[in-house]
GROMACS .gro file of C-alpha atoms in nm:
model
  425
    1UNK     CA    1   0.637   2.840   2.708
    2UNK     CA    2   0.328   3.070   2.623
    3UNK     CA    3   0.485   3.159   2.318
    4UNK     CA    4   0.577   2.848   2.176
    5UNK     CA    5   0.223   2.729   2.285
    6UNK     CA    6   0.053   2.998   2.101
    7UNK     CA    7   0.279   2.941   1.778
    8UNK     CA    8   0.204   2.557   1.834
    9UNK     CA    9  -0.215   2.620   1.853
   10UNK     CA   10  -0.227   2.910   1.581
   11UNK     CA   11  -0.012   2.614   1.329
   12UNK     CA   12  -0.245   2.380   1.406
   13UNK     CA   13  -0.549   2.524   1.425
   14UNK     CA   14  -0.489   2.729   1.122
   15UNK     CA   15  -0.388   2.422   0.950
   16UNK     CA   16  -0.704   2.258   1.025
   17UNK     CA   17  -0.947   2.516   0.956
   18UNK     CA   18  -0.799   2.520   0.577
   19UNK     CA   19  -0.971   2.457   0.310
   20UNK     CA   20  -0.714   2.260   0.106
   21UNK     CA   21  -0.718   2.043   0.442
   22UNK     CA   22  -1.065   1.966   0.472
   23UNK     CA   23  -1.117   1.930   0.113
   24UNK     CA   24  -0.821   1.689   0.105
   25UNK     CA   25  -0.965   1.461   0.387
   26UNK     CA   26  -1.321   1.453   0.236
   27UNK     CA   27  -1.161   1.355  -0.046
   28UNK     CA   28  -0.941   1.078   0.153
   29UNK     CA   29  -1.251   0.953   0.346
   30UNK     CA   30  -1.468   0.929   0.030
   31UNK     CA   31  -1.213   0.719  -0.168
   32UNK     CA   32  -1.179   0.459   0.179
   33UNK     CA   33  -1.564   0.452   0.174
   34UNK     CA   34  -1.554   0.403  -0.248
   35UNK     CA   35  -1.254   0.154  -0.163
   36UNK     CA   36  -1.496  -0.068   0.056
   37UNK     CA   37  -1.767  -0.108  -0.160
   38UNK     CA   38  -1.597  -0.101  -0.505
   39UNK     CA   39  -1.781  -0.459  -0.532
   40UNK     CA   40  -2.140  -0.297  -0.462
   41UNK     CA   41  -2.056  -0.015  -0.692
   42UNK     CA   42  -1.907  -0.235  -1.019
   43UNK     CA   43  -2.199  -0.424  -0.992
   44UNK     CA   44  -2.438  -0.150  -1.040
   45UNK     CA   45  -2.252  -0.083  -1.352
   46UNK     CA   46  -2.197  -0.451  -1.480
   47UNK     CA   47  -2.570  -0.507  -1.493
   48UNK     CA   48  -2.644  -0.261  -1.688
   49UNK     CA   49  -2.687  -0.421  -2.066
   50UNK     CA   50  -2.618  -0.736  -1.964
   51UNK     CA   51  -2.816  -1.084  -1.886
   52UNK     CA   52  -2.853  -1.182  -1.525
   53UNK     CA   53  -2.743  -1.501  -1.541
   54UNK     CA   54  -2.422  -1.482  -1.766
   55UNK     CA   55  -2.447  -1.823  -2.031
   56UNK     CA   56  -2.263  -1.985  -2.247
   57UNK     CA   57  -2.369  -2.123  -2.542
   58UNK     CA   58  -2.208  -2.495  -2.617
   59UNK     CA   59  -2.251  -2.674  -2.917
   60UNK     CA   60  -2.131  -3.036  -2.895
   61UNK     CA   61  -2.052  -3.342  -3.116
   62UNK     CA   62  -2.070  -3.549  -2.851
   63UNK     CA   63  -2.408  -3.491  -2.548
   64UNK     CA   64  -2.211  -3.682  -2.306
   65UNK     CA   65  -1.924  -3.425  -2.293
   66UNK     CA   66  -2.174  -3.160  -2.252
   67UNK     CA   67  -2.363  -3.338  -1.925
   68UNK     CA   68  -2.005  -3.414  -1.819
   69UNK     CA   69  -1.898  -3.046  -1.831
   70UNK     CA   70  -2.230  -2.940  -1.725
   71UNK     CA   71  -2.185  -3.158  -1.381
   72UNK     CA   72  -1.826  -3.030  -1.314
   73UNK     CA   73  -1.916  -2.663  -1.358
   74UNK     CA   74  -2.205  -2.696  -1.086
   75UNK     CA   75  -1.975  -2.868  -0.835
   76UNK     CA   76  -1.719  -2.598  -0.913
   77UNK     CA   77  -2.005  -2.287  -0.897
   78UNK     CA   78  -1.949  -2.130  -1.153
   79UNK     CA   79  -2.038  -1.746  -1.209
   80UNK     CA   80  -2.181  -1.865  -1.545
   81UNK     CA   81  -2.341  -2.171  -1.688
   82UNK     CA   82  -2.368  -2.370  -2.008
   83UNK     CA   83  -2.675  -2.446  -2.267
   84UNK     CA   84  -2.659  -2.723  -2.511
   85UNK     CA   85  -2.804  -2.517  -2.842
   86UNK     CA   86  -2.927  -2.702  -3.157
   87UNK     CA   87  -2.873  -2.411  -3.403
   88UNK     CA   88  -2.550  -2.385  -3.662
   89UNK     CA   89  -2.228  -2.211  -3.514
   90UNK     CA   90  -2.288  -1.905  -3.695
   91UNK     CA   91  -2.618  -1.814  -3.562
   92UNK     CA   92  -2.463  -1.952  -3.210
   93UNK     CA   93  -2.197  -1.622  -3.255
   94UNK     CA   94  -2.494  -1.405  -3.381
   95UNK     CA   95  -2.660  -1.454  -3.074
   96UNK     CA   96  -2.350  -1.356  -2.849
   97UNK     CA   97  -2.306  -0.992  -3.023
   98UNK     CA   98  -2.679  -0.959  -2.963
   99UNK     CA   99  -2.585  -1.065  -2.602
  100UNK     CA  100  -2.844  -1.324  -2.559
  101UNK     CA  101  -2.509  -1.547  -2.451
  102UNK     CA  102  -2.157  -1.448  -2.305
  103UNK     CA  103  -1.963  -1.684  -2.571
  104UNK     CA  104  -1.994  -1.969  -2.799
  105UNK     CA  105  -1.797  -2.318  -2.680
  106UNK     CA  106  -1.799  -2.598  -3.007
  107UNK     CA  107  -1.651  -2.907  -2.909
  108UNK     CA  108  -1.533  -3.147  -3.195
  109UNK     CA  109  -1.421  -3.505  -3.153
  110UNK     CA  110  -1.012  -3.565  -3.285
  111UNK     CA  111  -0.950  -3.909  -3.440
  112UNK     CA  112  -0.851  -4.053  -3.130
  113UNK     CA  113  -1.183  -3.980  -2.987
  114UNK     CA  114  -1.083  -3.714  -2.771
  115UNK     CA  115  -1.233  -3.377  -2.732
  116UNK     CA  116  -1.105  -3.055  -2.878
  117UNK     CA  117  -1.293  -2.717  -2.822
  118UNK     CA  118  -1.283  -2.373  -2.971
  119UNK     CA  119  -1.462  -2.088  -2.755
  120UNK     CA  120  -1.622  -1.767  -2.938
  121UNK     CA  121  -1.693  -1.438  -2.790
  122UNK     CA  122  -1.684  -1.081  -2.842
  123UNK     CA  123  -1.507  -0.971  -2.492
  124UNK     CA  124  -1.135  -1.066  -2.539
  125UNK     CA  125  -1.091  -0.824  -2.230
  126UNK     CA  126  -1.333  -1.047  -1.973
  127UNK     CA  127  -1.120  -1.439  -2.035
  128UNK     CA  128  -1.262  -1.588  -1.674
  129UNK     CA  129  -1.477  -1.824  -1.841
  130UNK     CA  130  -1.229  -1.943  -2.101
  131UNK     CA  131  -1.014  -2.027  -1.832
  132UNK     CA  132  -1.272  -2.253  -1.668
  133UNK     CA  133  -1.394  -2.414  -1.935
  134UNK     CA  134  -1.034  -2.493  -2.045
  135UNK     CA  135  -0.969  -2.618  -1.721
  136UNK     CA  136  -1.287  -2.805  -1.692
  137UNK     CA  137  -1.253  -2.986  -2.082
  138UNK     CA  138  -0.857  -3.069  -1.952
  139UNK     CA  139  -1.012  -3.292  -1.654
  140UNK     CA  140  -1.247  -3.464  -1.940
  141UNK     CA  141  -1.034  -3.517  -2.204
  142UNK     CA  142  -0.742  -3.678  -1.912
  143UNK     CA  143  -1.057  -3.895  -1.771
  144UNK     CA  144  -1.139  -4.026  -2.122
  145UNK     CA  145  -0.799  -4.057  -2.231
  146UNK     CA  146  -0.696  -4.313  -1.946
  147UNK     CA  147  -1.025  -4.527  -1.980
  148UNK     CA  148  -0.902  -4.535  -2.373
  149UNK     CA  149  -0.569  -4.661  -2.181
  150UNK     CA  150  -0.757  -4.882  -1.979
  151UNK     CA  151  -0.595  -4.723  -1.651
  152UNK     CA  152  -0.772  -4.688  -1.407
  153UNK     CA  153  -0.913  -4.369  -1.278
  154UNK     CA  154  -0.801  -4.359  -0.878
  155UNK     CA  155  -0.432  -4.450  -1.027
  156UNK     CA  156  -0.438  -4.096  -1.253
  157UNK     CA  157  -0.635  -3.867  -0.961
  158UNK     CA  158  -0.273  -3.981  -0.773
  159UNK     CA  159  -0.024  -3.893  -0.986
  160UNK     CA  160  -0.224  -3.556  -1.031
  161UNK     CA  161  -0.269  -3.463  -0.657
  162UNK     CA  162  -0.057  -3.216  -0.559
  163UNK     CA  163   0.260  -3.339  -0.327
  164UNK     CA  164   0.227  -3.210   0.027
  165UNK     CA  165   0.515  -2.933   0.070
  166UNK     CA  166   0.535  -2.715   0.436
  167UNK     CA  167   0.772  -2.459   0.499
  168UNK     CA  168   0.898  -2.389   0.839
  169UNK     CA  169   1.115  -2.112   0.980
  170UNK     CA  170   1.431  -2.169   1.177
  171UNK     CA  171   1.584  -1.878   1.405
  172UNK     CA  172   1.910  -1.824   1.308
  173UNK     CA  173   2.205  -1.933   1.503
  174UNK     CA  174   2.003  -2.237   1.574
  175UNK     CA  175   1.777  -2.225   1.955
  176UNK     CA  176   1.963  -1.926   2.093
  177UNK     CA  177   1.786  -1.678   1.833
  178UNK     CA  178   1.454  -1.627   1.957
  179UNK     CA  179   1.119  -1.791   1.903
  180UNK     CA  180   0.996  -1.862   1.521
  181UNK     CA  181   0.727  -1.625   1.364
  182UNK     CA  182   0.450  -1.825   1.245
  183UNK     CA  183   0.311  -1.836   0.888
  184UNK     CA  184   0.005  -1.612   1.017
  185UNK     CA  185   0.239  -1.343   1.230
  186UNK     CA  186   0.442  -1.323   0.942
  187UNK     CA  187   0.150  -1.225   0.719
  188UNK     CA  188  -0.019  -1.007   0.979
  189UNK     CA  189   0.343  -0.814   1.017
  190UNK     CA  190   0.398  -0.816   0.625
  191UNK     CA  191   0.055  -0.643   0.621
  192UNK     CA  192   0.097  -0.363   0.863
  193UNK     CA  193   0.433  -0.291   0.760
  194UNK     CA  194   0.261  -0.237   0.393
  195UNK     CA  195   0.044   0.024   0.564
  196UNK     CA  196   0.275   0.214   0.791
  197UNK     CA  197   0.495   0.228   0.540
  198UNK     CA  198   0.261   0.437   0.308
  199UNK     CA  199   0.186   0.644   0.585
  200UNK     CA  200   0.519   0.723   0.699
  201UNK     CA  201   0.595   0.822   0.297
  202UNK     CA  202   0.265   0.991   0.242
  203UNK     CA  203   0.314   1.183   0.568
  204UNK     CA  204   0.642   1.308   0.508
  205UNK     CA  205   0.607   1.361   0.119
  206UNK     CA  206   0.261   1.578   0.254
  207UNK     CA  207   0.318   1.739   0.577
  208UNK     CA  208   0.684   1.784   0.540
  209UNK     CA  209   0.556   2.024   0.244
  210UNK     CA  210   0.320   2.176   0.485
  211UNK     CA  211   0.584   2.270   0.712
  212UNK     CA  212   0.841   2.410   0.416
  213UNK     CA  213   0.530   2.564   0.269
  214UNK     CA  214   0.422   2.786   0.571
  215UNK     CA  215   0.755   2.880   0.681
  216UNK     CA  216   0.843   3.016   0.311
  217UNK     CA  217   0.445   3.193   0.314
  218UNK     CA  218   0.573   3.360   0.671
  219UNK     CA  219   0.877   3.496   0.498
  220UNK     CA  220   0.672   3.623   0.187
  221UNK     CA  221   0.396   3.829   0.402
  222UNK     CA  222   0.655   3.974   0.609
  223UNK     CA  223   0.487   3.770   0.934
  224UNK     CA  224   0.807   3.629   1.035
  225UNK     CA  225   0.962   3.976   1.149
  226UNK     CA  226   0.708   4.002   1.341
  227UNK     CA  227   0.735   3.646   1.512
  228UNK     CA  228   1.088   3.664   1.543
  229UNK     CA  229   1.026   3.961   1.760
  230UNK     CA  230   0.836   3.815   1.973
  231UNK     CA  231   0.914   3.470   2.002
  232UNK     CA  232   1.305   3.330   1.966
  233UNK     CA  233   1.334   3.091   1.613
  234UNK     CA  234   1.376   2.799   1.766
  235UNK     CA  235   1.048   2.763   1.955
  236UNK     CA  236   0.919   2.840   1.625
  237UNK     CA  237   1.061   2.569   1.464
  238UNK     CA  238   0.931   2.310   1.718
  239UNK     CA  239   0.625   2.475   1.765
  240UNK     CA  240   0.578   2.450   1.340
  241UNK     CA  241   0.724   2.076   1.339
  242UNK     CA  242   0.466   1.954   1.650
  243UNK     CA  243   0.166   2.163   1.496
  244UNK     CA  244   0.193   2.019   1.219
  245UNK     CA  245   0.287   1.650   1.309
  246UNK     CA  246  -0.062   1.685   1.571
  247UNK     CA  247  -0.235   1.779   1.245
  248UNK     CA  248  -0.124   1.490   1.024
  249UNK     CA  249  -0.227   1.242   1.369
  250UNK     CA  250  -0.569   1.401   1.335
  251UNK     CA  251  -0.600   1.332   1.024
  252UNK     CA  252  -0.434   1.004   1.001
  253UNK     CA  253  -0.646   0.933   1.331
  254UNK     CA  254  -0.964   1.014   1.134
  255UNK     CA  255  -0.862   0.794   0.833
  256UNK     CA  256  -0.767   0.469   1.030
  257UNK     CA  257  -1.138   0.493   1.278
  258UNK     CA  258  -1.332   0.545   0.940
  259UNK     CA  259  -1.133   0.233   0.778
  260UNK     CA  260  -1.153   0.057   1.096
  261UNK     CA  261  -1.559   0.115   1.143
  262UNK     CA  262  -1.614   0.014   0.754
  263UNK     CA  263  -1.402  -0.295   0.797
  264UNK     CA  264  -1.593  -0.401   1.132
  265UNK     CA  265  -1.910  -0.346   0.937
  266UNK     CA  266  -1.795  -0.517   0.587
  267UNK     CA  267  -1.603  -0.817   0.794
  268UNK     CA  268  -1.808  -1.130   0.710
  269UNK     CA  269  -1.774  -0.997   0.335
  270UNK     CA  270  -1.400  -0.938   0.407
  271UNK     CA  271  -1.341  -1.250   0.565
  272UNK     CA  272  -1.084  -1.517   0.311
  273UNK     CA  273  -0.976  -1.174   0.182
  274UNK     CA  274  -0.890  -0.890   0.360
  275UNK     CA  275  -0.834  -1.048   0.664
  276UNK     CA  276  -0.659  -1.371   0.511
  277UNK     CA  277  -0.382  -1.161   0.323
  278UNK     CA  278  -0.318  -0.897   0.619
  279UNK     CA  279  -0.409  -1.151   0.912
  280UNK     CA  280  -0.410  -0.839   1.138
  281UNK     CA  281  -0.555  -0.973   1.445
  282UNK     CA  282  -0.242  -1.231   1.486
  283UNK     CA  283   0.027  -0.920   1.465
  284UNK     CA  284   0.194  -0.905   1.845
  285UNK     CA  285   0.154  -0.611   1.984
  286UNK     CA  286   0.510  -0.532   2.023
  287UNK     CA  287   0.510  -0.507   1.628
  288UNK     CA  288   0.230  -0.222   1.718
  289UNK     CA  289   0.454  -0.061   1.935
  290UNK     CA  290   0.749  -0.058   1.668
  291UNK     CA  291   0.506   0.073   1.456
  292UNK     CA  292   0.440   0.392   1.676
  293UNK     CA  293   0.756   0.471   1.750
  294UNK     CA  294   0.939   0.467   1.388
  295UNK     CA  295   0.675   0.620   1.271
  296UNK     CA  296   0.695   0.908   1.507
  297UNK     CA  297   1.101   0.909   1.490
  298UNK     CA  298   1.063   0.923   1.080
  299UNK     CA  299   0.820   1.218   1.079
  300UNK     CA  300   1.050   1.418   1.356
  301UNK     CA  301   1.351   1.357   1.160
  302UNK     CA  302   1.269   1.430   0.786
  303UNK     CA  303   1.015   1.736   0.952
  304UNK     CA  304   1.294   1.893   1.106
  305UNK     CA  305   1.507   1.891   0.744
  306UNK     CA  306   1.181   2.013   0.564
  307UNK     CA  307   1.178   2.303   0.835
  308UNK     CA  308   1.515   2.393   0.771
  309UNK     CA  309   1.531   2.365   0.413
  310UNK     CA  310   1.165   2.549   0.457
  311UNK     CA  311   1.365   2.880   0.646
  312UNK     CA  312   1.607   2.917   0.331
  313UNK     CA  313   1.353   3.003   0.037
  314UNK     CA  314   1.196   3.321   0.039
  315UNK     CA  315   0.927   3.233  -0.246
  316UNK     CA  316   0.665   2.928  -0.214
  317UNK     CA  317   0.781   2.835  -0.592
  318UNK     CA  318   1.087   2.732  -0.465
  319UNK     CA  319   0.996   2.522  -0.172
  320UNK     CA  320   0.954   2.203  -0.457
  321UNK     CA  321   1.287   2.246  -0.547
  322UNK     CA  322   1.477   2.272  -0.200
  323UNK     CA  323   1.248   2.026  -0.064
  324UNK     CA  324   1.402   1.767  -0.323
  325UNK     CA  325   1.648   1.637  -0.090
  326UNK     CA  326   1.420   1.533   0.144
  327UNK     CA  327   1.155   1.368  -0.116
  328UNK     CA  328   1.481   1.141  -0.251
  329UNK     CA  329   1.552   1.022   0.072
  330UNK     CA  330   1.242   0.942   0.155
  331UNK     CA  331   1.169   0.765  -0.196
  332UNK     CA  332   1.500   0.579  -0.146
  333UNK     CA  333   1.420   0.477   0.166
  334UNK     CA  334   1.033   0.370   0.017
  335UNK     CA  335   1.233   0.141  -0.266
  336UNK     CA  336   1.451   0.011  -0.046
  337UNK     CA  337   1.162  -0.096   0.203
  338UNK     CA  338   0.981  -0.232  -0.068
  339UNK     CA  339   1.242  -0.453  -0.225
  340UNK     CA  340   1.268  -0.583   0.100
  341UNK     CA  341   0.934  -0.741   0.202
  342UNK     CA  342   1.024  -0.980  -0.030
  343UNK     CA  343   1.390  -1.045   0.120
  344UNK     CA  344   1.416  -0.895   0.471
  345UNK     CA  345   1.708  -1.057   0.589
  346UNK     CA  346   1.955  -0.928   0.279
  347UNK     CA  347   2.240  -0.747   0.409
  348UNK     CA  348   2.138  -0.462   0.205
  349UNK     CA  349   1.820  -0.381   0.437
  350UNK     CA  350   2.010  -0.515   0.738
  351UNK     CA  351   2.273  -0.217   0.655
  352UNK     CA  352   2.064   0.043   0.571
  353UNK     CA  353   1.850  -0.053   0.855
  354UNK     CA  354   2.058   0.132   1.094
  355UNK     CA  355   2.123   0.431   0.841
  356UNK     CA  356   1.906   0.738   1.011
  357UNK     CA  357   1.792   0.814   0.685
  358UNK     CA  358   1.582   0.461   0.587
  359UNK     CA  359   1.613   0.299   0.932
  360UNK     CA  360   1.230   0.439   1.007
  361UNK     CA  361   1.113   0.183   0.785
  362UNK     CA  362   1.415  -0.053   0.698
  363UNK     CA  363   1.448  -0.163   1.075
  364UNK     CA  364   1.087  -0.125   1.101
  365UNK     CA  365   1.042  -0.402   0.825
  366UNK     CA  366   1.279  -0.618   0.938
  367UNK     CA  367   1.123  -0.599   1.334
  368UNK     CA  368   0.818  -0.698   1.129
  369UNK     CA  369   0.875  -0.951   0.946
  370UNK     CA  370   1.212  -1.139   1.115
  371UNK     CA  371   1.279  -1.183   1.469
  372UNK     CA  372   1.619  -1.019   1.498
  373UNK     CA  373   1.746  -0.971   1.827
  374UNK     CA  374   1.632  -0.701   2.085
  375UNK     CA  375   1.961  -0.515   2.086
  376UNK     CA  376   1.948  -0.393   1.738
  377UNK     CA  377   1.634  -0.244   1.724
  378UNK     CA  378   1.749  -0.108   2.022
  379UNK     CA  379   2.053   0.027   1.830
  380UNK     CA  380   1.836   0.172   1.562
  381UNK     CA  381   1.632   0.364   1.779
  382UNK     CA  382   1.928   0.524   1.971
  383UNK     CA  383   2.139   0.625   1.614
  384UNK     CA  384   1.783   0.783   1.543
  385UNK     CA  385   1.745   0.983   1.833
  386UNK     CA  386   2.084   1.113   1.860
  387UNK     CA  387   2.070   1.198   1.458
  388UNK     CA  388   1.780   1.348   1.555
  389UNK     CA  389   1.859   1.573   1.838
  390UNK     CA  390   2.173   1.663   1.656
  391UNK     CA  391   2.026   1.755   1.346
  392UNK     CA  392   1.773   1.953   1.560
  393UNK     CA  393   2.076   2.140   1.752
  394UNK     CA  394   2.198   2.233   1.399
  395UNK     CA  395   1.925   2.269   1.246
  396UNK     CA  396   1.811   2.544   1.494
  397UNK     CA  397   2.134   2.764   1.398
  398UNK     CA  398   2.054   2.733   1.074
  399UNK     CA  399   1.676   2.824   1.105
  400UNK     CA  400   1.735   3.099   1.314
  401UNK     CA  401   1.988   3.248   1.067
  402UNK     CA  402   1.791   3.140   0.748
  403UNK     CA  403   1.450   3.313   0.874
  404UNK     CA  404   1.616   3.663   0.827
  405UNK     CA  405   1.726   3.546   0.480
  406UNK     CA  406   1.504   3.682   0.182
  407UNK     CA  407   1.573   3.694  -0.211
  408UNK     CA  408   1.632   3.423  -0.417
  409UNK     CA  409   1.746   3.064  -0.284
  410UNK     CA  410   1.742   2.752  -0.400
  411UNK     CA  411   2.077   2.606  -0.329
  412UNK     CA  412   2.233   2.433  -0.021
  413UNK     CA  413   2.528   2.655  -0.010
  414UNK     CA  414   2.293   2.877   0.148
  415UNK     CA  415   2.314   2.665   0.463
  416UNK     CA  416   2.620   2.835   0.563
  417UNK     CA  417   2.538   3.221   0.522
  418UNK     CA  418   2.224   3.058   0.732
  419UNK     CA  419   2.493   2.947   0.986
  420UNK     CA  420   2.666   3.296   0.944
  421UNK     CA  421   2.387   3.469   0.960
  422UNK     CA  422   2.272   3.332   1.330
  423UNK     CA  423   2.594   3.367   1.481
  424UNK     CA  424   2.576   3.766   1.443
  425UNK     CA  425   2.240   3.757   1.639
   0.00000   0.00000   0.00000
């Protein structure tokens, strides 16, 4: 136990003491904190060679279609407004390069008295205000058009109103499959699952590397004769595999508090947004505990491949290339996931949701977002754990056996002079 404890500290503390590690998380932390205030920061930027108060020039046939779209911009508020000018349209575009305006709006009158508008500006790239004052001229032109008609007004704002349309969730198998996720669980669980998933991939893309990595450096320097001496391979293994999984916690640990402290700070800014799309606070906190544990079952499973495939390659170069296994799987299991927040209950993720491989965040996703019953999470879990343990039983033969490997490999096939290897010990 003192051995595997001091092969367990010296990983992690080793780990976290590196440079490429703290540079990594500064690096992490300052793109959250540039992240939050991207707003703040653009700003800066944006007012730099431009007006304060962004206007746009309108040059009208008709005054009363001006006042009209004057009134229905300030009800709407508007990031811009409008200014009647008195000058010829070409001077009207001479001012916008010279960005005295942000564009140039000249409405015309069409023989049936209605209005028709052609906007001017030099940013094709920025087309918010077109939109509005599209929108805005289309509310004018219907209002005009149906006095012309001599219909009246509260008959058309009818017709337009958008029809009333709710959609409601029924379990299946009718009132024996569990209660109905609301519209706001559903949104808070489509939102977490967005994040753990991202973790989950970035920590096994990133520390499964780790572990490969420092297992292959071992090998290089010569270190592991040494270890192997005086600890067995095994508690190596798990010693590598938990140092570095209490590693990626810190640092995952660190990343969620900082997010968590700048979104408590930046709430009432966040509030419609953030907090409207992800609707975290309305997520039941068994989804939390799902969370935890698939995370934790993905990272031991796809760790303990990356530390086997780690104890095969003598050279860090070819770490990339055994490691490519693992990355597929993972990346399979990423598309897979993410093809499935938009259709949860396919038979597609319900399959591969019990496949060891994806189920960390197939069955994750669909615990999220659906309410399947208890039993096959249940199910899940269990064909995860025994994968794992088993993989971990074979996977110990084959790192004890690989470890005294050295020379060039980059194939599987060297799994079994691994295997052949450990049974002569």
């Amino acid at each position: 136990m003192n051995k595997f404890m001091t092969v367990f500290l010296h990983t992690f503390l080793s780990k976290l003491k590196a440079k490429s590690f703290l540079i990594t998380t500064v690096l992490f932390l300052l793109f959250i904190f540039i992240a939050a205030n991207i707003s703040s920061i653009t700003s800066l930027f944006d007012s730099e060679g431009e007006p304060e108060e962004q206007t746009v020039a309108v040059i009208s046939e008709d005054q009363t279609i001006f006042e009209q779209l004057s009134e229905r911009l300030e009800i709407g508020e508007s990031n811009f407004q409008v200014d009647a000018v008195d000058t010829s349209l070409d001077m009207a575009k001479e001012s916008v390069t010279e960005g005295a305006y942000l564009g140039v709006l000249h409405i015309t009158m069409s023989n049936e008295g209605l209005p028709e508008a052609t906007y001017y500006t030099d940013d094709m790239m920025s087309m918010t205000a077109e939109a509005k004052l599209s929108q805005e001229l289309e509310q004018i032109k219907i209002a005009m058009a149906t006095n012309q008609a001599g219909l009246d007004q509260e008959i058309i704002s009818s017709i337009y109103e958008p029809m009333e349309f709710n959609t409601e969730q029924i379990a299946a198998g009718g009132t024996d499959g569990g209660s109905i996720k609301t519209e706001e669980e559903l949104s808070g669980a489509r939102g977490l699952v967005y994040v753990i998933l991202f973790l989950l991939y970035f920590a096994v893309i990133s520390y499964g590397n780790m572990i490969a990595t420092d297992i292959a450096n071992e090998k290089t320097s010569r270190v592991m004769e040494i270890l192997i001496s005086s600890s067995s391979p095994v508690n190596q293994m798990f010693a590598k595999i938990l140092g570095v999984g209490l590693l990626g916690l810190t640092q995952m640990a660190l990343f969620l508090g900082v997010g968590y402290l700048i979104l408590v700070q930046k709430q009432e800014e966040l509030v419609g947004g953030f907090f409207e799309v992800f609707g975290l606070s309305e997520i039941s906190i068994s989804t939390f505990i799902y969370a935890i544990i698939f995370f934790l079952l993905g990272y031991f499973l796809y760790a303990t491949m990356a530390a086997v495939l780690g104890s095969l390659v003598s050279r860090t170069e070819d770490v990339q290339q055994m490691m490519m296994p693992v990355i597929l799987l993972i990346v399979a299991a990423f598309m897979i996931s993410m093809i499935g927040l938009s259709n949860p209950g396919s038979q597609f993720v319900t399959i591969s949701s019990y496949i060891p491989f994806f189920s960390p965040m197939t069955m994750f996703l669909r615990a999220g977002m659906l309410d399947i019953p208890i039993w096959e999470i249940g199910l899940s879990i269990l064909i995860l754990i025994v994968t794992i343990i088993g993989m971990a039983l074979i996977g110990a033969r084959i790192y004890r056996g690989g470890v005294l490997m050295y020379g060039s490999s980059t194939s599987l096939k060297d799994i079994k002079k691994a295997l052949q290897l450990s049974k002569k010990e």
